[in-house]
mmCIF file with all atom_site columns, C-alpha atoms in Angstrom:
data_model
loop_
_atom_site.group_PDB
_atom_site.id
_atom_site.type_symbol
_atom_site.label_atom_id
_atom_site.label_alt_id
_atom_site.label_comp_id
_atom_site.label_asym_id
_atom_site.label_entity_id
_atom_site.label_seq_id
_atom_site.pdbx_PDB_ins_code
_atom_site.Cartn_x
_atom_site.Cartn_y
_atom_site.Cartn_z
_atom_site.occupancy
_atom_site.B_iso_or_equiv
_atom_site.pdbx_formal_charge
_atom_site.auth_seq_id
_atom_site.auth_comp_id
_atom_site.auth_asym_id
_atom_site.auth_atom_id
_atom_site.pdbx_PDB_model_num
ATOM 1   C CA . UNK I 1 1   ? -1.387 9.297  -12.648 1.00 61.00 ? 353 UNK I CA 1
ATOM 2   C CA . UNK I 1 2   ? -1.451 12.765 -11.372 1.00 89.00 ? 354 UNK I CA 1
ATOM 3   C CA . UNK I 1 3   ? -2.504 16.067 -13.580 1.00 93.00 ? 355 UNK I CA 1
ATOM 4   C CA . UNK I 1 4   ? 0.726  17.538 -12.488 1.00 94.00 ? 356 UNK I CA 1
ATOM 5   C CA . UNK I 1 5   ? 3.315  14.501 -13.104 1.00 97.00 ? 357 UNK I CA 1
ATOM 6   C CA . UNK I 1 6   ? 1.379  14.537 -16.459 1.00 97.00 ? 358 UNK I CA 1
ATOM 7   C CA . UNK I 1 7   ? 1.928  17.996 -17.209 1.00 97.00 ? 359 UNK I CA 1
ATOM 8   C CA . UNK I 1 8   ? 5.255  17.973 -16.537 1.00 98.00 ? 360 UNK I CA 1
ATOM 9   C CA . UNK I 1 9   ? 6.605  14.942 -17.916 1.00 98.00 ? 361 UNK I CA 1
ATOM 10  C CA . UNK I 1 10  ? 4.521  16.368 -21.444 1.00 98.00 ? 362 UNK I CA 1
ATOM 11  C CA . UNK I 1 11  ? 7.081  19.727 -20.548 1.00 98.00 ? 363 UNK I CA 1
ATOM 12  C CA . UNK I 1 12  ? 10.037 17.168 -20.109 1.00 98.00 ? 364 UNK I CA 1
ATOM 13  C CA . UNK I 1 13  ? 9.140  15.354 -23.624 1.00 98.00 ? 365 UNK I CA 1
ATOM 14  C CA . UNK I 1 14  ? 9.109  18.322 -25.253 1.00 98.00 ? 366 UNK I CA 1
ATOM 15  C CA . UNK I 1 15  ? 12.478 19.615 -23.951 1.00 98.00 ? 367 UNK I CA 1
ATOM 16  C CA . UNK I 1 16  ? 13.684 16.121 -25.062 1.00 98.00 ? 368 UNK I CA 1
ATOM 17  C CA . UNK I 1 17  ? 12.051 16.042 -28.425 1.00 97.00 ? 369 UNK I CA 1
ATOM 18  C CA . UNK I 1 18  ? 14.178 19.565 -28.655 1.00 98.00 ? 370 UNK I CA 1
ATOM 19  C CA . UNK I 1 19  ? 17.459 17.790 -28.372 1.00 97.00 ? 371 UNK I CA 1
ATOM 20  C CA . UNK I 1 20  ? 16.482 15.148 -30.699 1.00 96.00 ? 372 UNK I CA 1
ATOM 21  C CA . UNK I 1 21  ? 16.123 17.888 -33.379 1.00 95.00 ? 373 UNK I CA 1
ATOM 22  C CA . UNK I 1 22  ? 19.369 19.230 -32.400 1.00 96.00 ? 374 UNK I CA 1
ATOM 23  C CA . UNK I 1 23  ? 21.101 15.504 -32.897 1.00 94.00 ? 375 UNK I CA 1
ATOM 24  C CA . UNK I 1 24  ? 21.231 14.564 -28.808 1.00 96.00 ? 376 UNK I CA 1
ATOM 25  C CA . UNK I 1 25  ? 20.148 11.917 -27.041 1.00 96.00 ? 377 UNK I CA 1
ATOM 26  C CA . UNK I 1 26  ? 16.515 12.907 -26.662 1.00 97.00 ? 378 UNK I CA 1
ATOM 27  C CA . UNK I 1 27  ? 16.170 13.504 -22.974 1.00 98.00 ? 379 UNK I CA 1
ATOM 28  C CA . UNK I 1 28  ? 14.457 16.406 -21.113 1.00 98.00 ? 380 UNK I CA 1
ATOM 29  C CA . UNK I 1 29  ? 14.482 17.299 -17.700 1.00 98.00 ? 381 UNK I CA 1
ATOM 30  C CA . UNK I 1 30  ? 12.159 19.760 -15.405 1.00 98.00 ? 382 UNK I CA 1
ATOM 31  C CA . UNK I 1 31  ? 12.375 20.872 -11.570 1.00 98.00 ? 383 UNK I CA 1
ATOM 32  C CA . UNK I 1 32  ? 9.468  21.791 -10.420 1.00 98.00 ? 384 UNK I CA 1
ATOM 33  C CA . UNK I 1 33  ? 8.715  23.484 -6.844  1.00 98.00 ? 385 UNK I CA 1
ATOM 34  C CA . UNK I 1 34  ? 5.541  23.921 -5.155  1.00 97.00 ? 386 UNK I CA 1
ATOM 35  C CA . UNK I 1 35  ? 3.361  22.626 -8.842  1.00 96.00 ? 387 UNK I CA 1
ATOM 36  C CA . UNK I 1 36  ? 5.830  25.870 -10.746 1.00 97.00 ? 388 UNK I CA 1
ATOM 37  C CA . UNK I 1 37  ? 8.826  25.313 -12.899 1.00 98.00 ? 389 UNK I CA 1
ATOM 38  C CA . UNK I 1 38  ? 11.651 26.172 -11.716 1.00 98.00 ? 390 UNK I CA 1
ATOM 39  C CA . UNK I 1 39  ? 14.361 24.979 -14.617 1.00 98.00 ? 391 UNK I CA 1
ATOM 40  C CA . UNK I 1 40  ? 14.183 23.163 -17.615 1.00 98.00 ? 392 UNK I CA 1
ATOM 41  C CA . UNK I 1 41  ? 16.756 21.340 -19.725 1.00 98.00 ? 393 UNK I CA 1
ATOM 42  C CA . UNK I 1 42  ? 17.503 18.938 -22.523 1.00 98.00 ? 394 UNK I CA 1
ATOM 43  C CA . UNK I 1 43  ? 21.011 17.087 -23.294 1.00 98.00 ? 395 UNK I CA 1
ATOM 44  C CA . UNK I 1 44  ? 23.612 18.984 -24.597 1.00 98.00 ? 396 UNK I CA 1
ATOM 45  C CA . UNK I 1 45  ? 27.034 16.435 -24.522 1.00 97.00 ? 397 UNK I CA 1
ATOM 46  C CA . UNK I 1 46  ? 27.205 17.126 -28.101 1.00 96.00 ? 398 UNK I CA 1
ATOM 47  C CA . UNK I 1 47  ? 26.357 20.376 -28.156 1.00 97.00 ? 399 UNK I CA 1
ATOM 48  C CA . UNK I 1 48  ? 28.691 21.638 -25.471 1.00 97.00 ? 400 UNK I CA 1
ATOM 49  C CA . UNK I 1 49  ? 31.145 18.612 -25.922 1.00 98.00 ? 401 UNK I CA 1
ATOM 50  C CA . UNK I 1 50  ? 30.705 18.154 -22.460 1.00 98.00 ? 402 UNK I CA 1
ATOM 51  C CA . UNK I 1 51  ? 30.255 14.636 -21.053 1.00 97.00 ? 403 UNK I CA 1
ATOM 52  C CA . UNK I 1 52  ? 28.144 16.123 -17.623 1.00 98.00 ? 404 UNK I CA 1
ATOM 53  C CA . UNK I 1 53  ? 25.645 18.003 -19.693 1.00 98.00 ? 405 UNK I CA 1
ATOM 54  C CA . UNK I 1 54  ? 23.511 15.303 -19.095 1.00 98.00 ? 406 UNK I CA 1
ATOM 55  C CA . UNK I 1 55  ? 19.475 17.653 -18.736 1.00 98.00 ? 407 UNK I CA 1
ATOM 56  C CA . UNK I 1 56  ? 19.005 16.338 -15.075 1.00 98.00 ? 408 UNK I CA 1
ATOM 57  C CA . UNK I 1 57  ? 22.526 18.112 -14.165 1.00 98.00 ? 409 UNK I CA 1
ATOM 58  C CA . UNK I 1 58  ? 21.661 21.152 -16.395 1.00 98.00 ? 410 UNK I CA 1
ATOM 59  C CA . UNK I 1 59  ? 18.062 21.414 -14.933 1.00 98.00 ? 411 UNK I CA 1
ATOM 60  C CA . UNK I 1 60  ? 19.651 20.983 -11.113 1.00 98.00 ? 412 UNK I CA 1
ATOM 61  C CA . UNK I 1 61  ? 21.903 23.456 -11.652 1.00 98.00 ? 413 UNK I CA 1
ATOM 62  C CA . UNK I 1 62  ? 19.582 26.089 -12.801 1.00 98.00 ? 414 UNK I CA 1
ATOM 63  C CA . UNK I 1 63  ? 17.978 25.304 -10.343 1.00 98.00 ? 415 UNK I CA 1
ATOM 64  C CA . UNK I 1 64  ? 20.331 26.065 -7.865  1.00 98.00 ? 416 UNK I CA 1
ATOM 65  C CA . UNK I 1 65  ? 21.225 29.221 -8.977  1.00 98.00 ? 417 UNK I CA 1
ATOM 66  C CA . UNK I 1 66  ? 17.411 30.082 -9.542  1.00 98.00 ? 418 UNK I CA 1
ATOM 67  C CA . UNK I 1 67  ? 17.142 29.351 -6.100  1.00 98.00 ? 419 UNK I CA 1
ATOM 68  C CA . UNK I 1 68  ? 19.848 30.364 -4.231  1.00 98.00 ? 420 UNK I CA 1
ATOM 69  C CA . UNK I 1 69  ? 21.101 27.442 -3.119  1.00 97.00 ? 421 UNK I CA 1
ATOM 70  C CA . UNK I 1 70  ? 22.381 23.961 -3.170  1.00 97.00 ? 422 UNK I CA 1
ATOM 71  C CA . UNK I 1 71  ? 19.600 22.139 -1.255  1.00 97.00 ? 423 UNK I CA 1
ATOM 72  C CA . UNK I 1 72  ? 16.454 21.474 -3.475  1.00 98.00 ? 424 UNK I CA 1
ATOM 73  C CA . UNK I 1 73  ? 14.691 19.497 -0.879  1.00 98.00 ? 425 UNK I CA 1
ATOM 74  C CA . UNK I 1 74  ? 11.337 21.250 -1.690  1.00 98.00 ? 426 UNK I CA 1
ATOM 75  C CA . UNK I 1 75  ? 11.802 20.507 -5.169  1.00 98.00 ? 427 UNK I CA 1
ATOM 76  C CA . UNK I 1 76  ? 10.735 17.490 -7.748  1.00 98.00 ? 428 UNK I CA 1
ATOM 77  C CA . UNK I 1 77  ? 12.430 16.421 -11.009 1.00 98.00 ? 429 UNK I CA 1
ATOM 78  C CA . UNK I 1 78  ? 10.719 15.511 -13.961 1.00 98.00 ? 430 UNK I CA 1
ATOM 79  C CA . UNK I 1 79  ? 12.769 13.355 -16.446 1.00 98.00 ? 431 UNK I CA 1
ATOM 80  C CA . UNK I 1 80  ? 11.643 11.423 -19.823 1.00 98.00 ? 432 UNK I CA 1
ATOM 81  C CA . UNK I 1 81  ? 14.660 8.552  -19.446 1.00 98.00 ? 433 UNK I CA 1
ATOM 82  C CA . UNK I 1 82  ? 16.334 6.923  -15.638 1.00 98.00 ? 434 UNK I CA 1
ATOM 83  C CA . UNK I 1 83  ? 19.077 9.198  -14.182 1.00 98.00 ? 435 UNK I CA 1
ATOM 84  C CA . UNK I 1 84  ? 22.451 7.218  -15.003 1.00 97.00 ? 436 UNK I CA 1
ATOM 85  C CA . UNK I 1 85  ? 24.884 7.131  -11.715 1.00 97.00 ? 437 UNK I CA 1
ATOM 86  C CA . UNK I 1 86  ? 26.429 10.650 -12.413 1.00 97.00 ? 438 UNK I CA 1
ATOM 87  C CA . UNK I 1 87  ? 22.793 12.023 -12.571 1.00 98.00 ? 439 UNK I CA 1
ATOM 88  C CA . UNK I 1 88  ? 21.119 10.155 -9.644  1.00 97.00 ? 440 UNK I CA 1
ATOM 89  C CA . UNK I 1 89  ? 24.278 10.829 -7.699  1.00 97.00 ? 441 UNK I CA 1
ATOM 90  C CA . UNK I 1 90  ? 23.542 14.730 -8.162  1.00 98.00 ? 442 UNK I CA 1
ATOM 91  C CA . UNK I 1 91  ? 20.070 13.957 -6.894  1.00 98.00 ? 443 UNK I CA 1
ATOM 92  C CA . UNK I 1 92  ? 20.767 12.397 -3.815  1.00 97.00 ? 444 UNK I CA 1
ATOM 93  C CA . UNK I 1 93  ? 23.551 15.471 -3.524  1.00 97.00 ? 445 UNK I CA 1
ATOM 94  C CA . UNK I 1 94  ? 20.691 18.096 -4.337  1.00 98.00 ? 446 UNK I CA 1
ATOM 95  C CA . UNK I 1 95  ? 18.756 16.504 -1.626  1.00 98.00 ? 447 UNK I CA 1
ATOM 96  C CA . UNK I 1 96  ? 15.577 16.829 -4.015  1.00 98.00 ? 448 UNK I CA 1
ATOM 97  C CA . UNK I 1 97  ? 12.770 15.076 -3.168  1.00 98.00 ? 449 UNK I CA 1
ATOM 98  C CA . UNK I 1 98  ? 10.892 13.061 -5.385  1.00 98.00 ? 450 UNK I CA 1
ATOM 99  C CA . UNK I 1 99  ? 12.283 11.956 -8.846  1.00 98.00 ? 451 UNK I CA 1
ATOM 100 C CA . UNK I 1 100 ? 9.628  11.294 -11.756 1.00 98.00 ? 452 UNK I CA 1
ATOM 101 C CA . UNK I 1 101 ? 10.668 9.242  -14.262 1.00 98.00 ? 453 UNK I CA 1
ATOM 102 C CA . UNK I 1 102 ? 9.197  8.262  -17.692 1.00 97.00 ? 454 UNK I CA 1
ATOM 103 C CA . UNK I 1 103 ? 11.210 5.513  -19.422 1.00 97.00 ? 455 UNK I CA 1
ATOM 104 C CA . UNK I 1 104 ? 13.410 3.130  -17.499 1.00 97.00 ? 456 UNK I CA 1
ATOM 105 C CA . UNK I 1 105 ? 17.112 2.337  -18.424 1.00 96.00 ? 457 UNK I CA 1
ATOM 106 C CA . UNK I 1 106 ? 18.649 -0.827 -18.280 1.00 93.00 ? 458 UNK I CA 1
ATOM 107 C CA . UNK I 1 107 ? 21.438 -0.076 -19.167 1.00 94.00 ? 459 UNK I CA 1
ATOM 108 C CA . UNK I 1 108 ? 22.760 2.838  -17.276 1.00 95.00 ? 460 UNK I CA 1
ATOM 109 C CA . UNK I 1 109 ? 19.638 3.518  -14.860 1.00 96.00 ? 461 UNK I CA 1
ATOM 110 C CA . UNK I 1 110 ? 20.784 4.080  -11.292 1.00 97.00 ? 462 UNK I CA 1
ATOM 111 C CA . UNK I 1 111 ? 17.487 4.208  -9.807  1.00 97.00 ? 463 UNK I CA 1
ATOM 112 C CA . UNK I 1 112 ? 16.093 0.946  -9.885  1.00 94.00 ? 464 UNK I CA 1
ATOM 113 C CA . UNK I 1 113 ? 16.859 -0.575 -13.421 1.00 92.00 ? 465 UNK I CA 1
ATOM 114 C CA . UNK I 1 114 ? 20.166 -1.346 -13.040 1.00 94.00 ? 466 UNK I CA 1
ATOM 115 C CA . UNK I 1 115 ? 21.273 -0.479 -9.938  1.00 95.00 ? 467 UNK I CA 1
ATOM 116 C CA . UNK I 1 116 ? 19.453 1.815  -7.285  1.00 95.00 ? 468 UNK I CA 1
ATOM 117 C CA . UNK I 1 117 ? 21.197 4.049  -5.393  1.00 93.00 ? 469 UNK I CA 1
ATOM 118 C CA . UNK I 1 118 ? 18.081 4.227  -3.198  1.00 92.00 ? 470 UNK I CA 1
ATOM 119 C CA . UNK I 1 119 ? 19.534 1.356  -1.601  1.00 94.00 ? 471 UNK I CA 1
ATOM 120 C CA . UNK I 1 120 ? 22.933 2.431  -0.215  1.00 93.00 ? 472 UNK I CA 1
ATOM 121 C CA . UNK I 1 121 ? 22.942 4.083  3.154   1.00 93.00 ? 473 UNK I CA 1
ATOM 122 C CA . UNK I 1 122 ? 23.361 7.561  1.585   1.00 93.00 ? 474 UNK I CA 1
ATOM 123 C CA . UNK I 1 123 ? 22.175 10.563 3.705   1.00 92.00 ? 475 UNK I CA 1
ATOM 124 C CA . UNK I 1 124 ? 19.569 11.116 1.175   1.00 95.00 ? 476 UNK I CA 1
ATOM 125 C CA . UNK I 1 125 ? 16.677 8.835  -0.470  1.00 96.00 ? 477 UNK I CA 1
ATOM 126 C CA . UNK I 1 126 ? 14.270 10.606 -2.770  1.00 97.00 ? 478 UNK I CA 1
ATOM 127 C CA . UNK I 1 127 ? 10.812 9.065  -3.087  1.00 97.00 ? 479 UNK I CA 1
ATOM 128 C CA . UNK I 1 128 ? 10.901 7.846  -6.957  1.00 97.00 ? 480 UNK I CA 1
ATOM 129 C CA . UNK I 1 129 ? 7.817  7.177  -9.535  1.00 97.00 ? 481 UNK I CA 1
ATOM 130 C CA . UNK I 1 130 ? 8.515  5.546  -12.592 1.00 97.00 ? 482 UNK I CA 1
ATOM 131 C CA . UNK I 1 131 ? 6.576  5.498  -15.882 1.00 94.00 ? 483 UNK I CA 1
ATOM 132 C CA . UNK I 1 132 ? 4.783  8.485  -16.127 1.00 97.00 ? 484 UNK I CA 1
ATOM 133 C CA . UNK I 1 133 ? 4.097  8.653  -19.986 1.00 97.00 ? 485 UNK I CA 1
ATOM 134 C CA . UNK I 1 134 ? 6.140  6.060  -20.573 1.00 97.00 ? 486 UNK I CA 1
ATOM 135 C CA . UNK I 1 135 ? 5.525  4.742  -23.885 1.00 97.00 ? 487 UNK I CA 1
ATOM 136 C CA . UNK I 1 136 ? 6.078  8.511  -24.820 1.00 97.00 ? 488 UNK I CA 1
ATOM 137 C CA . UNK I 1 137 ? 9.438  8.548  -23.665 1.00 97.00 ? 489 UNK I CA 1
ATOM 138 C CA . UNK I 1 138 ? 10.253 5.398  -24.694 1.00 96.00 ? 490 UNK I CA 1
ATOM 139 C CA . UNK I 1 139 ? 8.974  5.532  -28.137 1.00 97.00 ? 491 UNK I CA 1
ATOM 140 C CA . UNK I 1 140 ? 10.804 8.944  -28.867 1.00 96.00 ? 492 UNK I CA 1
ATOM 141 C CA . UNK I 1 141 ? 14.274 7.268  -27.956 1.00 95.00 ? 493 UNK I CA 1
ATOM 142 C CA . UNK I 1 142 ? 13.552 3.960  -29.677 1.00 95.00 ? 494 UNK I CA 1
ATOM 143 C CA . UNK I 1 143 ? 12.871 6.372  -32.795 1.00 95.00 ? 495 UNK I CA 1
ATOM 144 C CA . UNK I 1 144 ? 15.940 8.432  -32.449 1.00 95.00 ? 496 UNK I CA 1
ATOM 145 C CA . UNK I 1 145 ? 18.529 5.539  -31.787 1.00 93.00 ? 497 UNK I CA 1
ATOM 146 C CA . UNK I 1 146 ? 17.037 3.614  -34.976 1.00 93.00 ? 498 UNK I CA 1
ATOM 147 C CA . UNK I 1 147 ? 17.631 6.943  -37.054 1.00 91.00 ? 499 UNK I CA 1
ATOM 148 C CA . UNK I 1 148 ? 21.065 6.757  -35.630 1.00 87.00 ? 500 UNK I CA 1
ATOM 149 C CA . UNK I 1 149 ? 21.414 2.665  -36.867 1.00 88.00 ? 501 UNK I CA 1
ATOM 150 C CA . UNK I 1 150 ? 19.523 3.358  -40.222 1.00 87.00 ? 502 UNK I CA 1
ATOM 151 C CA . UNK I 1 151 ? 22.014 6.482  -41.049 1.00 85.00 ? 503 UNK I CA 1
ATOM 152 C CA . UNK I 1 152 ? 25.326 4.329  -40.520 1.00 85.00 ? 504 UNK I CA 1
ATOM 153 C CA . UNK I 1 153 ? 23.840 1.822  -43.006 1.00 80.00 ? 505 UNK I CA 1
#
């Protein structure tokens, strides 16, 4: 593993471990360009009642608008959990290039877990790396979604 996909996905676990404490799904999301953040962001559906504000979409767009611009081809995302379809779609859309992931998602992953959009003839593939610290990630959502089960008890 690299120091700088480590570094990153520890920023990325943090930002999710923020939305945990604010009662989301803990996931956290960083673009990076040239080894230098460039956005951050954690879930926020709750939060913003919102069912995009998913952190890859609220990182991307940051991003953007950090930026300049649309096309984030120079750019890497950082994200504790798999992009669902929505998320990976922006991806692809974003045009960035590499996606580092650090649990996978078998239920809703759209980058090789469930499906993979990696394998439809879009105009875009990004190069993708999973589990980078991922008994982190995964042990910080397996927590959260059994407080969720033990409070409904």
């Amino acid at each position: 593993m690299n120091e700088l996909d480590e570094k990153f996905m520890r920023r990325a676990l943090e930002l999710a471990e923020m939305a945990a404490s604010l009662g989301e799904v803990p996931v956290g999301a960083v673009v990076t360009m040239d080894g230098e953040i460039v956005s951050e962001a954690y879930n926020r559906r709750e939060i913003d009642k919102n069912a995009t504000a998913h952190a890859e979409l609220l990182a991307i767009d940051a991003a953007c608008k950090k930026l300049g611009g649309w096309r984030l081809h120079k750019c890497e995302l950082y994200v504790t959990l798999e992009p669902c379809p929505m998320c990976a779609g922006a991806i692809v859309n974003s045009r960035i290039k590499r996606v580092i992931i650090g649990a996978k998602d078998s239920k809703a992953g759209a980058l090789g877990s469930l499906i993979n959009l990696n394998f439809y003839p879009l105009n875009h593939k990004p190069e993708v790396k999973f589990g980078v610290l991922e008994n982190e990630a995964s042990t910080l959502l397996q927590e959260f979604f059994k407080g969720l089960r033990d409070k409904r008890k």
